[in-house]
Short mmCIF file of C-alpha atoms and ligand atoms in Angstrom, two decimals:
data_model
loop_
_atom_site.label_atom_id
_atom_site.label_comp_id
_atom_site.label_asym_id
_atom_site.label_seq_id
_atom_site.Cartn_x
_atom_site.Cartn_y
_atom_site.Cartn_z
CA MET A 74 -13.11 -4.09 25.77
CA SER A 75 -16.49 -5.45 24.96
CA SER A 76 -17.00 -7.44 21.74
CA LYS A 77 -17.71 -5.55 18.63
CA LEU A 78 -19.41 -6.43 15.48
CA ILE A 79 -16.99 -5.67 12.55
CA LEU A 80 -17.98 -5.86 8.90
CA ILE A 81 -15.23 -6.13 6.52
CA THR A 82 -15.38 -6.46 2.73
CA GLY A 83 -12.61 -8.35 1.01
CA VAL A 84 -11.74 -10.84 3.61
CA THR A 85 -10.42 -13.70 1.47
CA ARG A 86 -6.67 -12.23 0.93
CA GLY A 87 -4.47 -9.58 2.08
CA LEU A 88 -5.30 -6.99 4.66
CA GLY A 89 -8.96 -8.09 5.00
CA ARG A 90 -7.87 -11.74 5.82
CA ALA A 91 -5.35 -10.75 8.28
CA LEU A 92 -7.87 -8.22 9.95
CA THR A 93 -10.43 -10.99 10.20
CA LYS A 94 -7.98 -13.36 11.90
CA GLU A 95 -6.77 -10.57 14.51
CA PHE A 96 -10.27 -9.19 15.20
CA ILE A 97 -11.46 -12.75 16.11
CA ALA A 98 -8.31 -13.55 18.20
CA ARG A 99 -9.20 -10.49 20.14
CA GLY A 100 -12.71 -11.65 20.83
CA HIS A 101 -14.71 -9.67 18.27
CA ARG A 102 -17.35 -10.90 15.81
CA VAL A 103 -16.59 -10.64 12.15
CA ILE A 104 -18.98 -10.62 9.18
CA GLY A 105 -17.15 -10.74 5.87
CA CYS A 106 -17.37 -10.98 2.07
CA GLY A 107 -15.29 -11.51 -1.00
CA ARG A 108 -15.75 -12.74 -4.40
CA SER A 109 -13.77 -16.16 -4.08
CA GLN A 110 -16.11 -18.87 -3.06
CA ASN A 111 -13.31 -21.42 -2.17
CA ALA A 112 -11.76 -18.73 0.28
CA ILE A 113 -15.23 -17.97 1.83
CA ASP A 114 -15.78 -21.59 2.32
CA GLN A 115 -12.54 -22.00 4.10
CA LEU A 116 -13.07 -19.10 6.16
CA SER A 117 -16.33 -20.27 7.29
CA LYS A 118 -14.93 -23.63 8.16
CA THR A 119 -11.97 -21.98 9.96
CA TYR A 120 -14.25 -19.69 12.05
CA GLY A 121 -17.87 -20.73 12.59
CA ALA A 122 -20.76 -18.90 13.93
CA PRO A 123 -21.27 -16.19 15.17
CA HIS A 124 -18.91 -15.05 12.46
CA ARG A 125 -20.34 -15.19 8.97
CA PHE A 126 -18.63 -15.04 5.54
CA ASP A 127 -20.39 -14.78 2.24
CA ALA A 128 -19.44 -14.68 -1.54
CA VAL A 129 -20.51 -11.18 -2.44
CA ASP A 130 -19.04 -8.93 -5.15
CA VAL A 131 -19.47 -5.50 -3.79
CA SER A 132 -19.87 -3.99 -7.36
CA ASP A 133 -23.29 -5.77 -7.57
CA ASP A 134 -25.81 -3.51 -5.87
CA ALA A 135 -28.36 -6.10 -5.75
CA ALA A 136 -26.11 -8.59 -4.26
CA VAL A 137 -25.08 -6.31 -1.57
CA ALA A 138 -28.61 -5.41 -0.80
CA ALA A 139 -29.46 -9.08 -0.21
CA TRP A 140 -26.42 -9.68 1.79
CA ALA A 141 -27.06 -6.60 4.03
CA LYS A 142 -30.70 -7.60 4.49
CA ALA A 143 -29.62 -11.18 5.63
CA VAL A 144 -26.74 -9.82 8.03
CA LEU A 145 -28.76 -7.04 9.47
CA ALA A 146 -31.54 -9.58 10.46
CA GLU A 147 -29.10 -11.96 11.89
CA ALA A 148 -26.47 -9.55 13.63
CA GLY A 149 -27.88 -6.14 13.60
CA PRO A 150 -25.85 -3.06 12.44
CA PRO A 151 -22.14 -3.30 12.70
CA ASP A 152 -20.11 -1.21 15.15
CA LEU A 153 -17.46 -1.00 12.61
CA LEU A 154 -17.80 -1.00 8.96
CA LEU A 155 -14.58 -1.43 7.11
CA ASN A 156 -14.79 -0.80 3.25
CA ASN A 157 -11.60 -2.65 2.39
CA ALA A 158 -12.25 -4.50 -0.90
CA ALA A 159 -10.70 -2.88 -3.84
CA VAL A 160 -8.60 -3.86 -7.07
CA ILE A 161 -5.67 -2.07 -8.78
CA ASN A 162 -4.91 -1.61 -12.55
CA ARG A 163 -2.27 -3.39 -14.13
CA ASN A 164 0.66 -1.01 -14.05
CA ALA A 165 0.43 1.10 -17.28
CA PRO A 166 0.18 4.70 -18.48
CA LEU A 167 -3.41 5.89 -18.41
CA TRP A 168 -3.72 6.02 -22.21
CA GLN A 169 -2.98 2.29 -22.38
CA VAL A 170 -5.47 1.27 -19.72
CA PRO A 171 -8.38 -0.47 -21.56
CA ALA A 172 -11.83 0.96 -21.08
CA ALA A 173 -13.17 -2.49 -19.59
CA GLU A 174 -10.44 -2.39 -16.89
CA PHE A 175 -10.96 1.36 -15.89
CA ASP A 176 -14.65 0.69 -15.69
CA ARG A 177 -14.25 -2.41 -13.55
CA LEU A 178 -11.89 -0.65 -11.12
CA VAL A 179 -14.36 2.23 -10.64
CA ASP A 180 -17.24 -0.33 -10.18
CA VAL A 181 -15.48 -2.00 -7.39
CA ASN A 182 -13.42 0.78 -5.88
CA ILE A 183 -15.72 3.72 -5.84
CA LYS A 184 -19.33 2.32 -6.60
CA GLY A 185 -18.80 -0.83 -4.49
CA VAL A 186 -17.94 1.26 -1.42
CA ALA A 187 -21.34 3.39 -2.13
CA ASN A 188 -23.22 -0.02 -2.42
CA VAL A 189 -22.10 -1.18 0.90
CA ILE A 190 -22.86 2.11 2.47
CA ARG A 191 -26.27 2.51 0.92
CA HIS A 192 -27.34 -0.93 2.36
CA PHE A 193 -25.71 -0.90 5.80
CA VAL A 194 -25.37 2.74 6.88
CA PRO A 195 -29.16 3.36 7.32
CA ALA A 196 -29.25 0.81 9.96
CA MET A 197 -26.35 2.31 11.85
CA VAL A 198 -27.69 5.87 11.46
CA ALA A 199 -31.10 4.64 12.85
CA ARG A 200 -29.31 3.25 15.90
CA GLY A 201 -27.07 6.43 16.07
CA THR A 202 -23.74 4.93 16.64
CA GLY A 203 -20.88 3.30 14.52
CA VAL A 204 -17.63 4.05 12.63
CA ILE A 205 -17.26 3.70 8.94
CA VAL A 206 -13.80 3.35 7.45
CA ASN A 207 -13.23 3.65 3.80
CA PHE A 208 -9.84 2.38 2.79
CA SER A 209 -7.81 4.94 1.08
CA SER A 210 -4.06 4.96 0.21
CA GLY A 211 -0.98 7.07 -0.04
CA TRP A 212 -2.19 7.28 -3.60
CA GLY A 213 -5.54 8.87 -2.28
CA ARG A 214 -3.30 11.73 -1.21
CA GLY A 215 -0.38 11.76 -3.71
CA THR A 216 0.22 10.18 -7.12
CA ASP A 217 2.68 7.98 -9.09
CA PRO A 218 2.85 7.03 -12.69
CA ASN A 219 1.22 3.86 -13.96
CA VAL A 220 -1.57 3.68 -11.44
CA ALA A 221 -3.76 6.62 -12.37
CA PRO A 222 -7.19 4.75 -12.34
CA TYR A 223 -6.18 3.49 -8.82
CA CYS A 224 -5.11 6.96 -7.71
CA ALA A 225 -8.41 8.40 -9.12
CA SER A 226 -10.40 5.84 -7.13
CA LYS A 227 -8.53 6.53 -3.97
CA TRP A 228 -8.71 10.37 -4.28
CA ALA A 229 -12.55 9.59 -4.71
CA MET A 230 -12.54 7.72 -1.44
CA GLU A 231 -11.21 10.89 0.40
CA GLY A 232 -13.93 13.09 -1.18
CA LEU A 233 -16.70 10.60 -0.69
CA THR A 234 -15.89 9.91 2.79
CA LYS A 235 -15.39 13.50 3.91
CA ALA A 236 -18.81 14.42 2.46
CA LEU A 237 -20.44 11.42 4.13
CA ALA A 238 -18.98 12.58 7.41
CA GLN A 239 -20.89 15.73 6.94
CA GLU A 240 -24.12 13.79 6.49
CA LEU A 241 -23.79 11.53 9.56
CA PRO A 242 -25.51 12.41 12.79
CA ALA A 243 -23.37 13.28 15.88
CA GLY A 244 -22.07 10.13 17.61
CA MET A 245 -21.05 8.59 14.16
CA ALA A 246 -17.82 8.68 12.15
CA ALA A 247 -16.80 8.17 8.49
CA ILE A 248 -12.94 8.02 8.10
CA PRO A 249 -10.76 7.74 4.95
CA LEU A 250 -7.88 5.61 6.20
CA SER A 251 -4.55 4.83 4.52
CA PRO A 252 -3.35 1.48 5.75
CA GLY A 253 0.40 2.20 5.07
CA ILE A 254 2.20 -0.13 2.63
CA ILE A 255 1.84 -3.81 3.31
CA ASP A 256 3.02 -6.83 1.21
CA THR A 257 -0.03 -8.26 -0.40
CA ASP A 258 -1.12 -9.45 -3.82
CA MET A 259 -2.12 -5.92 -4.58
CA LEU A 260 1.39 -4.37 -3.66
CA ARG A 261 3.09 -7.28 -5.65
CA SER A 262 1.22 -6.10 -8.58
CA CYS A 263 2.48 -2.70 -8.69
CA PHE A 264 5.86 -3.04 -6.71
CA GLY A 265 6.93 -6.58 -7.95
CA GLY A 266 9.57 -8.24 -5.89
CA ASP A 267 10.14 -5.02 -3.80
CA ALA A 268 6.79 -5.78 -2.03
CA GLY A 269 8.87 -8.15 0.11
CA LEU A 270 10.57 -5.07 1.72
CA TYR A 271 7.25 -4.28 3.53
CA PRO A 272 5.51 -5.94 6.39
CA SER A 273 3.35 -8.84 6.20
CA PRO A 274 -0.53 -8.39 6.57
CA GLU A 275 -0.34 -10.36 9.81
CA GLU A 276 2.30 -8.02 11.18
CA TRP A 277 0.25 -5.11 10.03
CA ALA A 278 -3.00 -6.26 11.64
CA ASN A 279 -1.38 -6.43 15.14
CA THR A 280 -1.00 -2.65 15.00
CA ALA A 281 -4.12 -2.00 12.75
CA VAL A 282 -6.73 -3.78 14.88
CA PRO A 283 -6.17 -1.74 18.00
CA TYR A 284 -5.72 1.29 15.93
CA LEU A 285 -9.19 0.67 14.09
CA LEU A 286 -10.85 -0.16 17.58
CA SER A 287 -9.70 3.21 18.88
CA LEU A 288 -11.53 5.26 16.15
CA GLY A 289 -14.44 7.25 17.25
CA PRO A 290 -16.80 10.29 16.54
CA GLU A 291 -13.77 12.53 17.23
CA ASP A 292 -12.23 11.27 14.23
CA ASN A 293 -15.17 12.04 11.89
CA GLY A 294 -13.99 13.39 8.42
CA GLN A 295 -10.22 13.17 9.18
CA SER A 296 -7.98 11.55 6.75
CA LEU A 297 -5.94 9.21 8.89
CA THR A 298 -3.11 6.59 8.46
CA VAL A 299 -2.78 3.44 10.45
CA GLY A 300 -0.30 4.11 13.37
CA ASP A 301 -0.19 7.78 13.22
CA ARG A 302 -1.07 8.36 16.69
N1 LIG B 174 -1.48 -3.45 0.41
C1 LIG B 174 -1.13 -2.07 0.50
O1 LIG B 174 0.15 -1.79 0.70
C2 LIG B 174 -2.16 -1.03 0.49
C3 LIG B 174 -1.71 0.26 0.55
C4 LIG B 174 -2.63 1.38 0.38
C5 LIG B 174 -4.01 1.01 0.33
N2 LIG B 174 -4.42 -0.29 0.29
C6 LIG B 174 -5.98 -0.65 0.21
O2 LIG B 174 -6.14 -1.57 1.36
C7 LIG B 174 -7.20 -2.38 0.81
C8 LIG B 174 -6.92 -3.90 0.96
O3 LIG B 174 -5.70 -4.09 0.00
P1 LIG B 174 -4.84 -5.39 -0.17
O4 LIG B 174 -3.55 -5.04 -0.33
O5 LIG B 174 -5.39 -6.25 1.00
O6 LIG B 174 -5.43 -6.10 -1.56
P2 LIG B 174 -5.54 -7.65 -2.01
O7 LIG B 174 -4.52 -8.34 -1.47
O8 LIG B 174 -5.72 -7.35 -3.57
O9 LIG B 174 -7.02 -8.01 -1.53
C9 LIG B 174 -8.10 -7.48 -1.94
C10 LIG B 174 -9.37 -8.01 -1.38
O10 LIG B 174 -10.48 -7.43 -1.79
C11 LIG B 174 -11.38 -8.62 -2.51
N3 LIG B 174 -12.19 -7.96 -3.52
C12 LIG B 174 -11.62 -7.41 -4.68
N4 LIG B 174 -12.64 -7.22 -5.46
C13 LIG B 174 -13.90 -7.33 -4.77
C14 LIG B 174 -15.21 -7.26 -5.01
N5 LIG B 174 -15.59 -6.82 -6.43
N6 LIG B 174 -16.11 -7.71 -4.23
C15 LIG B 174 -15.79 -8.16 -2.95
N7 LIG B 174 -14.38 -8.41 -2.67
C16 LIG B 174 -13.58 -7.96 -3.37
C17 LIG B 174 -10.36 -9.50 -2.86
O11 LIG B 174 -10.99 -10.90 -2.74
P3 LIG B 174 -11.76 -11.74 -3.84
O12 LIG B 174 -10.42 -11.61 -5.03
O13 LIG B 174 -11.95 -13.00 -3.37
O14 LIG B 174 -13.02 -10.83 -4.20
C18 LIG B 174 -9.37 -9.66 -1.58
O15 LIG B 174 -10.03 -10.21 -0.42
C19 LIG B 174 -7.61 -1.91 -0.54
O16 LIG B 174 -8.65 -0.89 -0.31
C20 LIG B 174 -6.36 -1.26 -1.03
O17 LIG B 174 -6.47 -0.20 -1.97
C21 LIG B 174 -3.50 -1.33 0.37
#
Protein backbone atom coordinates (compact mmCIF):
# COMPACT_ATOMS: atom_id res chain seq x y z
CA MET A 1 0.00 0.00 0.00
CA SER A 2 1.29 3.49 -0.84
CA SER A 3 2.13 5.85 2.00
CA LYS A 4 -0.87 7.89 3.18
CA LEU A 5 -1.08 11.19 5.00
CA ILE A 6 -2.90 10.60 8.29
CA LEU A 7 -4.12 13.48 10.46
CA ILE A 8 -4.94 12.54 14.07
CA THR A 9 -6.22 14.74 16.89
CA GLY A 10 -5.35 13.65 20.44
CA VAL A 11 -2.01 11.92 19.78
CA THR A 12 -0.44 12.48 23.20
CA ARG A 13 -2.03 9.50 24.99
CA GLY A 14 -4.35 6.56 24.56
CA LEU A 15 -5.66 5.51 21.17
CA GLY A 16 -4.20 8.48 19.28
CA ARG A 17 -0.70 7.78 20.60
CA ALA A 18 -0.90 4.08 19.71
CA LEU A 19 -2.32 4.84 16.25
CA THR A 20 0.54 7.26 15.61
CA LYS A 21 3.13 4.60 16.41
CA GLU A 22 1.42 1.93 14.31
CA PHE A 23 0.73 4.12 11.25
CA ILE A 24 4.37 5.26 11.24
CA ALA A 25 5.64 1.68 11.68
CA ARG A 26 3.63 0.75 8.57
CA GLY A 27 5.22 3.52 6.50
CA HIS A 28 2.58 6.25 6.68
CA ARG A 29 3.07 9.95 7.44
CA VAL A 30 1.35 11.25 10.58
CA ILE A 31 0.39 14.81 11.50
CA GLY A 32 -1.01 15.08 15.00
CA CYS A 33 -2.03 17.38 17.81
CA GLY A 34 -2.82 17.33 21.51
CA ARG A 35 -2.72 19.85 24.32
CA SER A 36 0.23 18.56 26.36
CA GLN A 37 3.35 20.39 25.15
CA ASN A 38 5.67 17.87 26.86
CA ALA A 39 4.13 14.92 25.09
CA ILE A 40 4.16 16.80 21.77
CA ASP A 41 7.87 17.56 22.22
CA GLN A 42 8.53 13.88 22.95
CA LEU A 43 6.61 12.78 19.85
CA SER A 44 8.53 15.29 17.71
CA LYS A 45 11.80 13.93 19.08
CA THR A 46 10.80 10.30 18.54
CA TYR A 47 9.34 10.80 15.06
CA GLY A 48 11.03 13.56 13.06
CA ALA A 49 10.06 14.99 9.67
CA PRO A 50 8.05 14.31 7.59
CA HIS A 51 5.83 13.62 10.63
CA ARG A 52 4.65 16.68 12.49
CA PHE A 53 3.19 17.23 15.98
CA ASP A 54 1.80 20.48 17.36
CA ALA A 55 0.29 21.57 20.68
CA VAL A 56 -3.22 22.54 19.61
CA ASP A 57 -6.44 22.57 21.63
CA VAL A 58 -9.16 21.50 19.18
CA SER A 59 -11.74 23.55 21.07
CA ASP A 60 -9.90 26.75 20.04
CA ASP A 61 -11.15 27.52 16.54
CA ALA A 62 -8.46 30.15 15.86
CA ALA A 63 -5.69 27.75 16.93
CA VAL A 64 -7.11 25.00 14.71
CA ALA A 65 -7.32 27.48 11.81
CA ALA A 66 -3.65 28.43 12.20
CA TRP A 67 -2.60 24.78 12.53
CA ALA A 68 -4.57 23.77 9.43
CA LYS A 69 -3.07 26.61 7.40
CA ALA A 70 0.47 25.53 8.31
CA VAL A 71 -0.21 21.81 7.82
CA LEU A 72 -2.00 22.21 4.49
CA ALA A 73 0.86 24.40 3.20
CA GLU A 74 3.46 21.86 4.30
CA ALA A 75 1.77 18.54 3.57
CA GLY A 76 -1.44 19.14 1.59
CA PRO A 77 -4.84 17.64 2.48
CA PRO A 78 -4.90 14.45 4.57
CA ASP A 79 -5.98 11.14 3.05
CA LEU A 80 -7.42 10.08 6.40
CA LEU A 81 -8.62 12.59 9.02
CA LEU A 82 -9.17 11.02 12.45
CA ASN A 83 -11.14 13.15 14.90
CA ASN A 84 -10.02 11.16 17.93
CA ALA A 85 -9.49 13.80 20.66
CA ALA A 86 -12.18 13.81 23.33
CA VAL A 87 -12.77 14.05 27.07
CA ILE A 88 -15.20 12.30 29.42
CA ASN A 89 -17.04 13.72 32.43
CA ARG A 90 -16.20 12.47 35.90
CA ASN A 91 -18.71 9.73 36.75
CA ALA A 92 -21.81 11.46 38.13
CA PRO A 93 -25.54 11.71 37.58
CA LEU A 94 -26.32 14.46 35.10
CA TRP A 95 -27.78 16.78 37.71
CA GLN A 96 -24.48 16.76 39.59
CA VAL A 97 -22.30 17.66 36.60
CA PRO A 98 -21.13 21.28 36.99
CA ALA A 99 -21.98 23.63 34.12
CA ALA A 100 -18.30 24.34 33.44
CA GLU A 101 -17.52 20.63 33.07
CA PHE A 102 -20.49 20.09 30.74
CA ASP A 103 -19.50 23.14 28.66
CA ARG A 104 -15.90 21.98 28.37
CA LEU A 105 -16.95 18.51 27.22
CA VAL A 106 -19.21 19.95 24.51
CA ASP A 107 -16.46 22.39 23.46
CA VAL A 108 -13.98 19.55 22.91
CA ASN A 109 -16.11 16.58 21.85
CA ILE A 110 -18.55 18.35 19.52
CA LYS A 111 -17.29 21.84 18.71
CA GLY A 112 -13.67 20.64 18.51
CA VAL A 113 -14.60 18.12 15.83
CA ALA A 114 -16.50 20.80 13.88
CA ASN A 115 -13.46 23.12 14.16
CA VAL A 116 -11.15 20.50 12.65
CA ILE A 117 -13.67 19.75 9.89
CA ARG A 118 -14.14 23.48 9.18
CA HIS A 119 -10.43 24.03 8.56
CA PHE A 120 -9.24 20.79 6.96
CA VAL A 121 -12.17 19.43 4.96
CA PRO A 122 -12.42 22.22 2.34
CA ALA A 123 -8.98 21.21 1.01
CA MET A 124 -10.06 17.55 0.95
CA VAL A 125 -13.28 18.45 -0.88
CA ALA A 126 -11.32 20.57 -3.40
CA ARG A 127 -9.13 17.54 -4.12
CA GLY A 128 -12.19 15.26 -4.17
CA THR A 129 -10.77 12.39 -2.08
CA GLY A 130 -10.31 11.51 1.56
CA VAL A 131 -11.94 9.77 4.50
CA ILE A 132 -13.06 11.55 7.67
CA VAL A 133 -13.49 9.36 10.75
CA ASN A 134 -15.18 10.87 13.79
CA PHE A 135 -14.63 8.78 16.91
CA SER A 136 -17.96 7.70 18.36
CA SER A 137 -18.46 5.07 21.04
CA GLY A 138 -20.73 2.29 22.27
CA TRP A 139 -22.08 5.29 24.21
CA GLY A 140 -22.90 6.95 20.88
CA ARG A 141 -25.39 4.14 20.23
CA GLY A 142 -26.46 3.11 23.74
CA THR A 143 -26.33 4.68 27.22
CA ASP A 144 -25.32 4.04 30.82
CA PRO A 145 -25.74 6.05 34.02
CA ASN A 146 -23.10 8.58 35.14
CA VAL A 147 -21.80 9.43 31.66
CA ALA A 148 -24.75 11.41 30.27
CA PRO A 149 -22.68 14.37 28.96
CA TYR A 150 -20.29 12.00 27.20
CA CYS A 151 -23.19 9.95 25.78
CA ALA A 152 -24.81 13.16 24.49
CA SER A 153 -21.57 14.15 22.75
CA LYS A 154 -21.08 10.74 21.12
CA TRP A 155 -24.72 10.52 19.96
CA ALA A 156 -24.02 13.97 18.50
CA MET A 157 -21.03 12.51 16.64
CA GLU A 158 -23.33 10.00 14.97
CA GLY A 159 -25.76 12.69 13.76
CA LEU A 160 -23.10 15.24 12.82
CA THR A 161 -21.13 12.67 10.84
CA LYS A 162 -24.12 11.19 8.99
CA ALA A 163 -25.25 14.68 7.93
CA LEU A 164 -21.69 15.53 6.84
CA ALA A 165 -21.68 12.29 4.81
CA GLN A 166 -24.69 13.61 2.87
CA GLU A 167 -22.81 16.82 2.07
CA LEU A 168 -19.56 15.35 0.75
CA PRO A 169 -18.91 14.84 -2.96
CA ALA A 170 -18.81 11.30 -4.36
CA GLY A 171 -15.40 9.77 -3.76
CA MET A 172 -15.17 10.87 -0.13
CA ALA A 173 -16.48 9.44 3.13
CA ALA A 174 -17.43 10.55 6.64
CA ILE A 175 -17.78 7.71 9.14
CA PRO A 176 -18.81 7.62 12.82
CA LEU A 177 -16.56 4.91 14.25
CA SER A 178 -16.77 3.16 17.60
CA PRO A 179 -13.26 1.98 18.48
CA GLY A 180 -14.40 -0.81 20.86
CA ILE A 181 -13.37 -0.84 24.54
CA ILE A 182 -9.69 -0.21 25.25
CA ASP A 183 -7.68 0.30 28.44
CA THR A 184 -6.83 4.03 28.29
CA ASP A 185 -6.90 6.92 30.78
CA MET A 186 -10.43 7.64 29.59
CA LEU A 187 -11.61 4.08 30.30
CA ARG A 188 -9.88 4.15 33.73
CA SER A 189 -11.90 7.29 34.51
CA CYS A 190 -15.23 5.52 34.03
CA PHE A 191 -14.42 1.80 34.65
CA GLY A 192 -11.75 2.15 37.37
CA GLY A 193 -9.51 -0.94 37.76
CA ASP A 194 -11.83 -3.02 35.55
CA ALA A 195 -10.33 -1.16 32.57
CA GLY A 196 -7.41 -3.62 32.91
CA LEU A 197 -9.69 -6.38 31.55
CA TYR A 198 -9.58 -4.73 28.12
CA PRO A 199 -6.86 -4.65 25.45
CA SER A 200 -4.04 -2.12 25.58
CA PRO A 201 -4.04 0.70 23.01
CA GLU A 202 -1.03 -0.93 21.29
CA GLU A 203 -2.86 -4.28 20.89
CA TRP A 204 -5.91 -2.43 19.62
CA ALA A 205 -3.90 -0.36 17.12
CA ASN A 206 -2.63 -3.55 15.47
CA THR A 207 -6.17 -4.27 14.32
CA ALA A 208 -7.40 -0.68 14.10
CA VAL A 209 -4.77 0.62 11.67
CA PRO A 210 -5.47 -1.87 8.83
CA TYR A 211 -9.18 -1.43 9.52
CA LEU A 212 -8.94 2.37 9.23
CA LEU A 213 -6.88 2.09 6.05
CA SER A 214 -9.57 -0.16 4.52
CA LEU A 215 -12.29 2.51 4.85
CA GLY A 216 -13.43 4.19 1.65
CA PRO A 217 -16.30 5.93 -0.16
CA GLU A 218 -18.44 2.77 0.06
CA ASP A 219 -18.53 3.28 3.86
CA ASN A 220 -19.80 6.86 3.69
CA GLY A 221 -22.33 7.58 6.45
CA GLN A 222 -22.20 4.08 7.98
CA SER A 223 -21.96 3.67 11.76
CA LEU A 224 -19.03 1.28 12.08
CA THR A 225 -17.06 -0.42 14.85
CA VAL A 226 -13.38 -1.37 14.62
CA GLY A 227 -13.07 -5.00 13.63
CA ASP A 228 -16.68 -5.47 12.52
CA ARG A 229 -15.73 -6.86 9.12
N1 LIG B 1 -10.92 3.96 25.36
C1 LIG B 1 -12.10 3.46 25.03
O1 LIG B 1 -12.48 2.35 25.43
C2 LIG B 1 -13.01 4.25 24.12
C3 LIG B 1 -14.29 3.70 23.87
C4 LIG B 1 -15.15 4.38 23.04
C5 LIG B 1 -14.74 5.56 22.43
N2 LIG B 1 -13.51 6.07 22.68
C6 LIG B 1 -13.13 7.31 21.99
O2 LIG B 1 -11.83 7.15 21.43
C7 LIG B 1 -11.14 8.41 21.41
C8 LIG B 1 -9.82 8.30 22.14
O3 LIG B 1 -10.08 7.96 23.49
P1 LIG B 1 -8.93 7.50 24.52
O4 LIG B 1 -9.52 6.41 25.30
O5 LIG B 1 -7.65 7.32 23.81
O6 LIG B 1 -8.88 8.81 25.46
P2 LIG B 1 -7.66 9.38 26.34
O7 LIG B 1 -6.75 8.28 26.75
O8 LIG B 1 -8.28 10.23 27.39
O9 LIG B 1 -6.86 10.31 25.29
C9 LIG B 1 -7.52 11.43 24.75
C10 LIG B 1 -6.55 12.19 23.85
O10 LIG B 1 -7.23 13.37 23.39
C11 LIG B 1 -6.41 14.50 23.68
N3 LIG B 1 -7.26 15.67 23.92
C12 LIG B 1 -8.21 15.84 24.87
N4 LIG B 1 -8.74 17.06 24.80
C13 LIG B 1 -8.13 17.69 23.75
C14 LIG B 1 -8.24 18.97 23.17
N5 LIG B 1 -9.11 19.87 23.66
N6 LIG B 1 -7.47 19.28 22.10
C15 LIG B 1 -6.59 18.37 21.60
N7 LIG B 1 -6.43 17.15 22.12
C16 LIG B 1 -7.19 16.81 23.18
C17 LIG B 1 -5.60 14.09 24.90
O11 LIG B 1 -4.37 14.76 24.98
P3 LIG B 1 -4.07 16.09 25.84
O12 LIG B 1 -4.59 15.85 27.21
O13 LIG B 1 -2.56 16.23 25.73
O14 LIG B 1 -4.76 17.17 25.11
C18 LIG B 1 -5.30 12.64 24.57
O15 LIG B 1 -4.20 12.55 23.68
C19 LIG B 1 -12.11 9.42 22.05
O16 LIG B 1 -12.87 10.06 21.04
C20 LIG B 1 -13.03 8.52 22.89
O17 LIG B 1 -14.27 9.12 23.12
C21 LIG B 1 -12.64 5.45 23.52
